[in-house]
Tab-separated table of C-alpha atoms and ligand atoms in Angstrom:
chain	number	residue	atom	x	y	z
N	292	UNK	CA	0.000	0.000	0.000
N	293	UNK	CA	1.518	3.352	-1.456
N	294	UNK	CA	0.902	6.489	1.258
N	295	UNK	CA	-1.414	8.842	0.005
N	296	UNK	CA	0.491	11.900	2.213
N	297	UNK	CA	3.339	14.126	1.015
N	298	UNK	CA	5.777	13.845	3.510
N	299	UNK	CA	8.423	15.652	1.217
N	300	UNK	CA	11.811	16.750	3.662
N	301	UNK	CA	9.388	15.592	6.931
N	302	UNK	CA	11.360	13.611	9.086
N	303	UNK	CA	9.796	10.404	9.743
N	304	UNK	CA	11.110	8.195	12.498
N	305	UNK	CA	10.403	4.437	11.523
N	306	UNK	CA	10.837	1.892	14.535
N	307	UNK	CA	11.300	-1.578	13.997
N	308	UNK	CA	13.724	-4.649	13.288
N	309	UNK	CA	15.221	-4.234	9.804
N	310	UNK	CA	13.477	-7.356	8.360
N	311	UNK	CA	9.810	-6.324	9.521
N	312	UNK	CA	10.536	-2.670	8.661
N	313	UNK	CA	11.764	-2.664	5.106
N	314	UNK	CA	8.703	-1.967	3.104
N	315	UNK	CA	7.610	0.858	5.775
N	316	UNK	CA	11.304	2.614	5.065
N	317	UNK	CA	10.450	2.188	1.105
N	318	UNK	CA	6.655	3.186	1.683
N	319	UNK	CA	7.739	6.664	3.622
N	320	UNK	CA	11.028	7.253	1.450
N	321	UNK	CA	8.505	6.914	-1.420
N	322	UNK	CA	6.125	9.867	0.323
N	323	UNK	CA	9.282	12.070	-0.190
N	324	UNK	CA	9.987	12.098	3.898
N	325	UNK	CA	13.743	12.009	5.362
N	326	UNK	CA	13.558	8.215	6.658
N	327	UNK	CA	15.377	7.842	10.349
N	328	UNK	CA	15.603	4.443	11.672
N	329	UNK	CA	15.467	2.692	14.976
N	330	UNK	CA	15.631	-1.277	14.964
N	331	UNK	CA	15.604	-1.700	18.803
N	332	UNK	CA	13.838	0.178	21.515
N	333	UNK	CA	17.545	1.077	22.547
N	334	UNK	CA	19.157	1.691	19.283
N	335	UNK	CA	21.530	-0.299	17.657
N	336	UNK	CA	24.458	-0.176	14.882
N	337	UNK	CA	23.983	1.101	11.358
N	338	UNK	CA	20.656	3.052	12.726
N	339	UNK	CA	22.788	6.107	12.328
N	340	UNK	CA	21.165	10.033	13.786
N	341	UNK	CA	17.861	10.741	15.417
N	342	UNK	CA	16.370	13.927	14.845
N	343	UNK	CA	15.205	15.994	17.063
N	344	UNK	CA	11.761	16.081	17.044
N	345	UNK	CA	10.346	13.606	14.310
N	346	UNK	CA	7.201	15.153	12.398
N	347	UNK	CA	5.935	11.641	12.657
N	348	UNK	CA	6.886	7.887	13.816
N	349	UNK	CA	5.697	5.260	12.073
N	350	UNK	CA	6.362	2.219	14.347
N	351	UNK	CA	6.148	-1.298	12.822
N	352	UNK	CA	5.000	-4.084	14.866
N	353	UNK	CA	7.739	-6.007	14.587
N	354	UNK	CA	6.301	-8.486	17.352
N	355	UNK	CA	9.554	-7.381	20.027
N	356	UNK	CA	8.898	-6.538	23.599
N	357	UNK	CA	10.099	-2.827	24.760
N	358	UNK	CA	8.675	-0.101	22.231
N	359	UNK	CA	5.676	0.689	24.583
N	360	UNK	CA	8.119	3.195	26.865
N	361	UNK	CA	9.845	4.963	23.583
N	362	UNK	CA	5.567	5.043	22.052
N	363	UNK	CA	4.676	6.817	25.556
N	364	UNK	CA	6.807	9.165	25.164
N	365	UNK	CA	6.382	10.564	22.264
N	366	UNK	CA	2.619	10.305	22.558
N	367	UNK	CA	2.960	12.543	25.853
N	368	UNK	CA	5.064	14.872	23.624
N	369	UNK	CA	2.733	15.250	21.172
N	370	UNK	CA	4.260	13.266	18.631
N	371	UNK	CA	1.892	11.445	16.198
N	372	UNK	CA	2.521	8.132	15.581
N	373	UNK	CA	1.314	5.844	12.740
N	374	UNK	CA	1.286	2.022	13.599
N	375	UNK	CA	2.161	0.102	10.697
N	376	UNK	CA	2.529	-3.831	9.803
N	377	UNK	CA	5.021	-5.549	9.657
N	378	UNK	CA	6.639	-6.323	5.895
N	379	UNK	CA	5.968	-10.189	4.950
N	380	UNK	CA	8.083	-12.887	5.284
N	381	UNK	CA	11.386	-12.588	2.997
N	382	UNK	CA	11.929	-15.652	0.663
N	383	UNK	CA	8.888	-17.278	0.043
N	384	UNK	CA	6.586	-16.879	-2.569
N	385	UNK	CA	2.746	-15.773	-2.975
N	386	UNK	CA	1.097	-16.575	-6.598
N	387	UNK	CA	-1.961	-14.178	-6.586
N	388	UNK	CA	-5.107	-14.326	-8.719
N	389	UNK	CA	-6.047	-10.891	-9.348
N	390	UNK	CA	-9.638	-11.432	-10.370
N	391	UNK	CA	-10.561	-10.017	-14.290
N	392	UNK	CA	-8.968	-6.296	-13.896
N	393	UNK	CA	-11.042	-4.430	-11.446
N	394	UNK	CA	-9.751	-3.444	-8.291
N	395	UNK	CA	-12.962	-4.307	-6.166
N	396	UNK	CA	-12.835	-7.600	-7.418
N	397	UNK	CA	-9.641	-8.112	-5.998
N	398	UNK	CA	-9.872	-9.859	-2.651
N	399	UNK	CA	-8.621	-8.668	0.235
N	400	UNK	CA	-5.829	-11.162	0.408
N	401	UNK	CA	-4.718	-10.226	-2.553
N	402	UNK	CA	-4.310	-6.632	-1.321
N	403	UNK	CA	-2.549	-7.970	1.562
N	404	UNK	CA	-0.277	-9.707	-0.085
N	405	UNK	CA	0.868	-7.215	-2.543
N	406	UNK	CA	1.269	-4.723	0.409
N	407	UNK	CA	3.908	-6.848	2.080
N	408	UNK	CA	5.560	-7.970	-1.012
N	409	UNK	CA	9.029	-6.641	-2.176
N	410	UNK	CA	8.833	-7.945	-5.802
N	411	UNK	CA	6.068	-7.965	-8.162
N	412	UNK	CA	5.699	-10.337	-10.733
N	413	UNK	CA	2.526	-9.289	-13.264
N	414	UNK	CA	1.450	-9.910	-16.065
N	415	UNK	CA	-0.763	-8.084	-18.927
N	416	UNK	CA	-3.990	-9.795	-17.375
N	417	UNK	CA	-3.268	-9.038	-14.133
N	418	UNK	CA	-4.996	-5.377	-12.781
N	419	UNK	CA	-1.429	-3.729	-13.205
N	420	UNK	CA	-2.624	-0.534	-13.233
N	421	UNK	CA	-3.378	-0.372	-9.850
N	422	UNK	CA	-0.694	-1.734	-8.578
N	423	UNK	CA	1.711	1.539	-7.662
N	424	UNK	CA	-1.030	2.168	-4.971
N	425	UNK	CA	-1.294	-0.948	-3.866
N	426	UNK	CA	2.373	-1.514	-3.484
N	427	UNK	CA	5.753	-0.031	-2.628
N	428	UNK	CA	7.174	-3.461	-4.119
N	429	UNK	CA	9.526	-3.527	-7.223
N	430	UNK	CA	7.174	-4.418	-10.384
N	431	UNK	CA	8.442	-6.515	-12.887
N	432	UNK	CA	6.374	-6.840	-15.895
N	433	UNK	CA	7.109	-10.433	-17.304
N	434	UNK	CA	3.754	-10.032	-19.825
N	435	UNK	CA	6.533	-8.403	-21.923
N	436	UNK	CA	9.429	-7.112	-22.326
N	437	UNK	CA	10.781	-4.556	-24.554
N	438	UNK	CA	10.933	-6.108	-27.777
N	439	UNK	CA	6.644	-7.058	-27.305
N	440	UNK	CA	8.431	-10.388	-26.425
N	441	UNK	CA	6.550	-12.821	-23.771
N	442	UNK	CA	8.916	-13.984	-21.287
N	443	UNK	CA	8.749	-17.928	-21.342
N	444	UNK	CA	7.356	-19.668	-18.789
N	445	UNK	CA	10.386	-21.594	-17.522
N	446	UNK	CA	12.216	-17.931	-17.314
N	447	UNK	CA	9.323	-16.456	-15.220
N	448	UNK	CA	9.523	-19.377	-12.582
N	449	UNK	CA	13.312	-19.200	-12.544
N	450	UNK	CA	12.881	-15.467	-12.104
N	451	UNK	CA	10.203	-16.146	-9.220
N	452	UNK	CA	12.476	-18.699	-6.995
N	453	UNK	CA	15.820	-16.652	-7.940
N	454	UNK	CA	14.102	-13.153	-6.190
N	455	UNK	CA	12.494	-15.858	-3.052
N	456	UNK	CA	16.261	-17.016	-2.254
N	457	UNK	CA	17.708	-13.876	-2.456
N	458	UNK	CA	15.383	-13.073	0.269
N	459	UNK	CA	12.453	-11.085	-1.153
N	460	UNK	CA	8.728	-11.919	-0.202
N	461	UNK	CA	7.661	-12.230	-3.972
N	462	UNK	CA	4.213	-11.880	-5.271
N	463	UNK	CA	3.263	-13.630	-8.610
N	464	UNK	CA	0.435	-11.820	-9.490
N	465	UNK	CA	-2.016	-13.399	-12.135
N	466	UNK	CA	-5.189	-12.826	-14.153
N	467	UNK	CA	-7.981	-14.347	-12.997
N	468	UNK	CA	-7.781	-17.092	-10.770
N	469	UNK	CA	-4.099	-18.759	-10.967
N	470	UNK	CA	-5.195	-22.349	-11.037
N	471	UNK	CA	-7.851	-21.372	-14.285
N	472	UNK	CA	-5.527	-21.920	-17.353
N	473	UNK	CA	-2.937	-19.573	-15.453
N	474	UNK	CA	-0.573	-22.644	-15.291
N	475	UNK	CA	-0.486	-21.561	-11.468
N	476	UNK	CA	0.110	-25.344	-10.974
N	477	UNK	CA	3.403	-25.158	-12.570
N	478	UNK	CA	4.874	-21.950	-10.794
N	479	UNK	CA	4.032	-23.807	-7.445
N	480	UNK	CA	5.590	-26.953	-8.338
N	481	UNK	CA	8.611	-24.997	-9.593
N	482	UNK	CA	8.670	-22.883	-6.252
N	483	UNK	CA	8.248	-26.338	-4.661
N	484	UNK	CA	11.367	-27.900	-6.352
N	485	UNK	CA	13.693	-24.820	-5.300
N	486	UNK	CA	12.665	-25.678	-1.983
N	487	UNK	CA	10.836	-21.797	-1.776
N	488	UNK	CA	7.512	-22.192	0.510
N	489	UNK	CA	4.529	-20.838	-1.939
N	490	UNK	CA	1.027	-20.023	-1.061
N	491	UNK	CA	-1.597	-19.378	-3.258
N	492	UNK	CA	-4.373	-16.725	-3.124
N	493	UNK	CA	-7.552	-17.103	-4.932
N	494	UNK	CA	-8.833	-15.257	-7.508
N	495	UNK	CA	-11.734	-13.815	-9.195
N	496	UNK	CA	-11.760	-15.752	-12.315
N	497	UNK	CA	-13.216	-13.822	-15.403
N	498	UNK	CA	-15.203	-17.299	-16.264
N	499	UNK	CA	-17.503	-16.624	-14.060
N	500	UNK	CA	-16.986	-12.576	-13.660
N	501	UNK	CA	-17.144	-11.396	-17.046
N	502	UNK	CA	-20.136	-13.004	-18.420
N	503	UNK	CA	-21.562	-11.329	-15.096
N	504	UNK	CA	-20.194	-7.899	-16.352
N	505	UNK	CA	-22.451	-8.428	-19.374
N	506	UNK	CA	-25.502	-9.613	-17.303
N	507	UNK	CA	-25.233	-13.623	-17.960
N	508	UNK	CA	-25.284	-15.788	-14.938
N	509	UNK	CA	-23.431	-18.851	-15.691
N	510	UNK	CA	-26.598	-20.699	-14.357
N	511	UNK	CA	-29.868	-20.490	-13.740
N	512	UNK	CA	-32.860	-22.241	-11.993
N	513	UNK	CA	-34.505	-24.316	-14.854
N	514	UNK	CA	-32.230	-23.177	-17.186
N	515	UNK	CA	-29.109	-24.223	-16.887
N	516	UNK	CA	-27.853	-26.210	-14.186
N	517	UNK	CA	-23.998	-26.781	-15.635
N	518	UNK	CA	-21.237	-24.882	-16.664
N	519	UNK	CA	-18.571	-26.395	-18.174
N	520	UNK	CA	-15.227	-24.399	-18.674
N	521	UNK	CA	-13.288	-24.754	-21.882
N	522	UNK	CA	-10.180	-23.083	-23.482
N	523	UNK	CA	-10.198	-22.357	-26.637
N	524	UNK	CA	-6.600	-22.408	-27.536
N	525	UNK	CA	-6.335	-24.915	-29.555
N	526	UNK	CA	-9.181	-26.249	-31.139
N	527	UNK	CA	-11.439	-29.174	-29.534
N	528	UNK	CA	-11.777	-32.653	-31.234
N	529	UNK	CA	-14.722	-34.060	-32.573
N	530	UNK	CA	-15.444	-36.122	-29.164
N	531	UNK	CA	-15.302	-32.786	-26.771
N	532	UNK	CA	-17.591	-31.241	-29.561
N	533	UNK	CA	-20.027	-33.990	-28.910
N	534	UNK	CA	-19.905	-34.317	-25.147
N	535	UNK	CA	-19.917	-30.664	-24.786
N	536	UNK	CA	-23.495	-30.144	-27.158
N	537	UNK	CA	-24.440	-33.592	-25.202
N	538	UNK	CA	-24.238	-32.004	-22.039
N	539	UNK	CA	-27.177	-29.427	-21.922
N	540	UNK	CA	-25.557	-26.632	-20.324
N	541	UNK	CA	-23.815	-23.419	-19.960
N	542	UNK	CA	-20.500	-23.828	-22.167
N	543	UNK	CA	-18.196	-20.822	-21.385
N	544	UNK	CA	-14.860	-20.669	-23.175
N	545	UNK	CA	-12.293	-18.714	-22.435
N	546	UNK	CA	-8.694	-17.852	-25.177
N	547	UNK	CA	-11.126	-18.533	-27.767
N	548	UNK	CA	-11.643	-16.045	-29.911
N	549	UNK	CA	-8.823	-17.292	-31.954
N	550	UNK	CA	-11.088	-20.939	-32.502
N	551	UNK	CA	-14.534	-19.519	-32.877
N	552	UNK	CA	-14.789	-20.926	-36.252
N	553	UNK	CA	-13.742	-24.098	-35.316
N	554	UNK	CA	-15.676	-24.538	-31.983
N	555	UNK	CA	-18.904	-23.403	-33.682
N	556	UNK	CA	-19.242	-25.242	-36.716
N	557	UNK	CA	-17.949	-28.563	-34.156
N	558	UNK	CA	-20.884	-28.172	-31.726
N	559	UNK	CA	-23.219	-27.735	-35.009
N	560	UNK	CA	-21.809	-30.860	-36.345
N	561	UNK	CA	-22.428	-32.368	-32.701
N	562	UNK	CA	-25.979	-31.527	-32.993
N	563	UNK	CA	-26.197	-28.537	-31.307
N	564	UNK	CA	-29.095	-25.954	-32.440
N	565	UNK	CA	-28.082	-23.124	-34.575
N	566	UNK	CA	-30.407	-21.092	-33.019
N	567	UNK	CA	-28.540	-21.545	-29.807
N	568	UNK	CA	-27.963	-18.410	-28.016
N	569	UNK	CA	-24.253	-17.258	-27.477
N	570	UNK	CA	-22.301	-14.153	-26.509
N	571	UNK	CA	-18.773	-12.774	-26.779
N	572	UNK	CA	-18.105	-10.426	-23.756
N	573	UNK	CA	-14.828	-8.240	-24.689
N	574	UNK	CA	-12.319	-6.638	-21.909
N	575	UNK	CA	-14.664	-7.207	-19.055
N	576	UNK	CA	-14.722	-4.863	-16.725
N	577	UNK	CA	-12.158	-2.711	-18.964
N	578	UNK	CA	-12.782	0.563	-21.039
N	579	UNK	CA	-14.387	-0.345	-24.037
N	580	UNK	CA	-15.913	-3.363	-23.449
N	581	UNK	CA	-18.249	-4.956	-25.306
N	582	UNK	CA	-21.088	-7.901	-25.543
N	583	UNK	CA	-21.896	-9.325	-28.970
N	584	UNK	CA	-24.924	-11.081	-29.137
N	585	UNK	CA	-26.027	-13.911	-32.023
N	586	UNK	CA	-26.650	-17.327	-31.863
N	587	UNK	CA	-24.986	-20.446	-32.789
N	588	UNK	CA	-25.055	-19.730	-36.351
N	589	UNK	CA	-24.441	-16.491	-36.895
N	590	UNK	CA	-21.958	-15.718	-34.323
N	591	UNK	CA	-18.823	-16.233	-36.904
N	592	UNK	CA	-19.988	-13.069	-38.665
N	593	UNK	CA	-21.179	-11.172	-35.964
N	594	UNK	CA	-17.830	-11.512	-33.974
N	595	UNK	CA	-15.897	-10.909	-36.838
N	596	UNK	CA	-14.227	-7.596	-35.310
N	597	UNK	CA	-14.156	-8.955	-31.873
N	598	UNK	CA	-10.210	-9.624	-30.186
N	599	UNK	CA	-9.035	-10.766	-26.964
N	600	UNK	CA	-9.144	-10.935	-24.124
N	601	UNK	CA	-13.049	-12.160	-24.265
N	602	UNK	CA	-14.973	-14.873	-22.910
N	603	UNK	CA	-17.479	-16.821	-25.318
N	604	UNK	CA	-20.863	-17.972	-23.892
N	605	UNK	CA	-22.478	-20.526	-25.253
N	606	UNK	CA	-26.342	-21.473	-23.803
N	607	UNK	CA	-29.731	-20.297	-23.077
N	608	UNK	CA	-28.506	-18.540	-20.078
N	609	UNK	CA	-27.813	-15.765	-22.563
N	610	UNK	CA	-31.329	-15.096	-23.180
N	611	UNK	CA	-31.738	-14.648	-19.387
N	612	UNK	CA	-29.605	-11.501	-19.522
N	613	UNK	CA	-31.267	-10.311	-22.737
N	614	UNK	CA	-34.713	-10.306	-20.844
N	615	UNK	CA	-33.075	-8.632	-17.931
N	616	UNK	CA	-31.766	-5.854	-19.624
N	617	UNK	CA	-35.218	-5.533	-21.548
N	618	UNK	CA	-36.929	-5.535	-18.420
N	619	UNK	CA	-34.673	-3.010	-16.746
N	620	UNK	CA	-35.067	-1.151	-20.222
N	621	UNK	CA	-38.692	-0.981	-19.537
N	622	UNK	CA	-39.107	-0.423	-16.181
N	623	UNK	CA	-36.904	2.842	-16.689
N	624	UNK	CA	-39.107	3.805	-19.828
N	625	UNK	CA	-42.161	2.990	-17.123
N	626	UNK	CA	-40.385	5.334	-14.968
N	627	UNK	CA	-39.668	7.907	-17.497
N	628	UNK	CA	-43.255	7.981	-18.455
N	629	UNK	CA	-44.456	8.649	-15.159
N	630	UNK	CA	-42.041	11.411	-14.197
N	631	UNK	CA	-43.570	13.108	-17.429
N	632	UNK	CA	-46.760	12.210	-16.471
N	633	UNK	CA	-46.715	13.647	-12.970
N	634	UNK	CA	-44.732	17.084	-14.858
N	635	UNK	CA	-47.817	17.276	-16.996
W	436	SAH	N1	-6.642	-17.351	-14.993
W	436	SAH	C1	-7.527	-16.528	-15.791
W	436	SAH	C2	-7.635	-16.998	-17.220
W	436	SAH	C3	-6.346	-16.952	-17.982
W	436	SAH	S1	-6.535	-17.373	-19.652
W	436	SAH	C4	-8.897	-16.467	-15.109
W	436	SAH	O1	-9.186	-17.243	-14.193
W	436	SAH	O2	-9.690	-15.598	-15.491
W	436	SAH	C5	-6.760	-15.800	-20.389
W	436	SAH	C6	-8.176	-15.637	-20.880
W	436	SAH	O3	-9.016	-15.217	-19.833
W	436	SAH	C7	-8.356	-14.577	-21.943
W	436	SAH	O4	-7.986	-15.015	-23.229
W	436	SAH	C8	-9.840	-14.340	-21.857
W	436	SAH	O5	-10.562	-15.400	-22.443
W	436	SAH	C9	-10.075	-14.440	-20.363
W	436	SAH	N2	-10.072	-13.133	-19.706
W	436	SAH	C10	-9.347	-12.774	-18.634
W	436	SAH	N3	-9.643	-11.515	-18.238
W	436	SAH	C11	-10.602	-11.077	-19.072
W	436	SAH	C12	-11.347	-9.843	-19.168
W	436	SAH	N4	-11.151	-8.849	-18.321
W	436	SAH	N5	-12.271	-9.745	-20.155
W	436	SAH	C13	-12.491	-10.755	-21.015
W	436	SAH	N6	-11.805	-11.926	-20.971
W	436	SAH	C14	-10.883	-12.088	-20.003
């Protein structure tokens, strides 16, 4: 968590063992104030000159006996003093879903995490435009680098478990939910191998989230009662054509803009109705998104123009946001009419 003061030339006192008080010294230097340190209730070597009368003491609960007397004191002179947590635990890692871009769909470990991280691995999925606020950590873009090139996979997990033993609490923060084709599974078992402990935080995964941007809920009493989840980077055979038209439900599909073709001329040659609603939702949650509506037949030509990242509906549960947005649509015309009505 960035602060949101300007403390530019204050002179902030920070209290607290080095480990547990790194991020604070980062978070305040970052706030522009002149960063003074004390790592025991006593003082001890490399803390270097106290001033005189901080503006402010930020005192990190670094779980040690003896700070209470020091706290006193200044609160009897006046001093005020901002109580702040202690940093996370250096080499480990934390993979973190970060739900489908929006900040309030980000939980509230994830915001937890990223405060006490010191390294931030993201990616282009990921709701990285938040992050300077929600984090004093060092960001590390591995969605690209300069040249529009991808890091590989194997480079970001080596990256990952080389910044954990070097003693950083590192955050690998993910679209989505990082077990949802965010090969989350891998980065754990790589962290595993290393011998790094890894945790992983839940996420908000756009399957579910971004139809519900565009009014579809993934089920629905008597109308769908299944949702299966599909990617649609490479195409499907034949057989997952047929079992997915056999099943009778919601068929969401995410990466598959790319396969659209494919996927709906399969489930037609499965058996599947062409007049089978389906939807493309585009950068839920984003600027600029977007819900194309068609059915089963027509959707090649209707999504002609449409681009990733979207998530592909497939299933009457489409028609149940249709004739909630044409309700809402005409209980605010109802509304309109009676405001003009009473104004008459
Ligand atoms: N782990 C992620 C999915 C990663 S695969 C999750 O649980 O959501 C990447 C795909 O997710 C994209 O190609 C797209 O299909 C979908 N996606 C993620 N965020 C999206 C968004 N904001 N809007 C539309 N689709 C999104």
């Amino acid at each position: 968590m960035q602060l949101t003061i300007d403390l530019t030339d204050r002179d902030v006192l920070v209290t607290g063992s080095a480990n547990a008080a790194r991020q604070a010294v980062r978070r305040y230097e970052a706030a522009g104030a002149i960063v003074y340190r004390l790592s025991t209730p006593d003082g001890a070597e490399g803390d270097g000159p106290l001033p005189e009368r901080p503006f402010l003491v930020a005192a990190v609960d670094d779980g040690e006996p003896g700070w209470e007397p020091l706290l006193d004191r200044c609160r009897e002179a006046g001093i005020p003093i901002a109580i702040e947590p202690a940093a996370g635990e250096p080499g480990r890692v934390t993979l973190v879903g970060g739900g489908p871009g929006a900040l309030d769909l980000l939980t509230v470990g994830a915001v937890h995490a990223l405060r006490d991280a010191d390294v931030v691995f993201y990616d282009r999925l990921a709701p990285y435009q938040e992050l300077v606020r929600l984090t004093s950590a060092k960001l590390v873009d591995v969605g690209k680098r300069p040249g529009h090139h991808k890091v590989a996979q194997c480079d970001i997990e080596k990256l990952m478990v080389d910044a954990a033993l070097s003693g950083n609490n590192v955050v690998r923060l993910k679209g989505g939910d990082p077990y949802v084709f965010g090969r989350g599974g891998e980065e754990v078992a790589a962290c595993a191998a290393a011998g790094v402990p890894v945790r992983v935080i839940s996420g908000v995964t756009s399957a579910i989230s971004v139809p519900a941007a565009a009014g579809i809920p993934v089920t629905h009493r008597e109308v769908s009662h299944i949702f299966t989840v599909v990617s649609g980077h490479a195409p499907l055979t034949e057989k997952e054509h047929t079992h997915l038209a056999g099943l009778g439900g919601t068929i969401v599909v995410l990466m598959g803009i790319g396969t659209l073709p494919q996927l709906a001329a399969g489930l037609r040659r499965a058996g599947m109705d062409a007049g089978m609603p389906m939807a493309v939702v585009e950068r839920g949650y984003r600027p600029g998104q977007r819900t194309t509506i068609a059915e089963l037949g027509t959707i090649e030509t209707a999504a002609a123009g449409c681009s990733n990242p979207a998530v592909l509906v497939i299933g009457e549960v489409v028609r149940v946001a249709e004739a909630n947005r044409n309700h809402a649509e005409a209980s605010a015309e109802l509304s309109r009419l009676a405001a003009s009505l009473l104004e008459a």
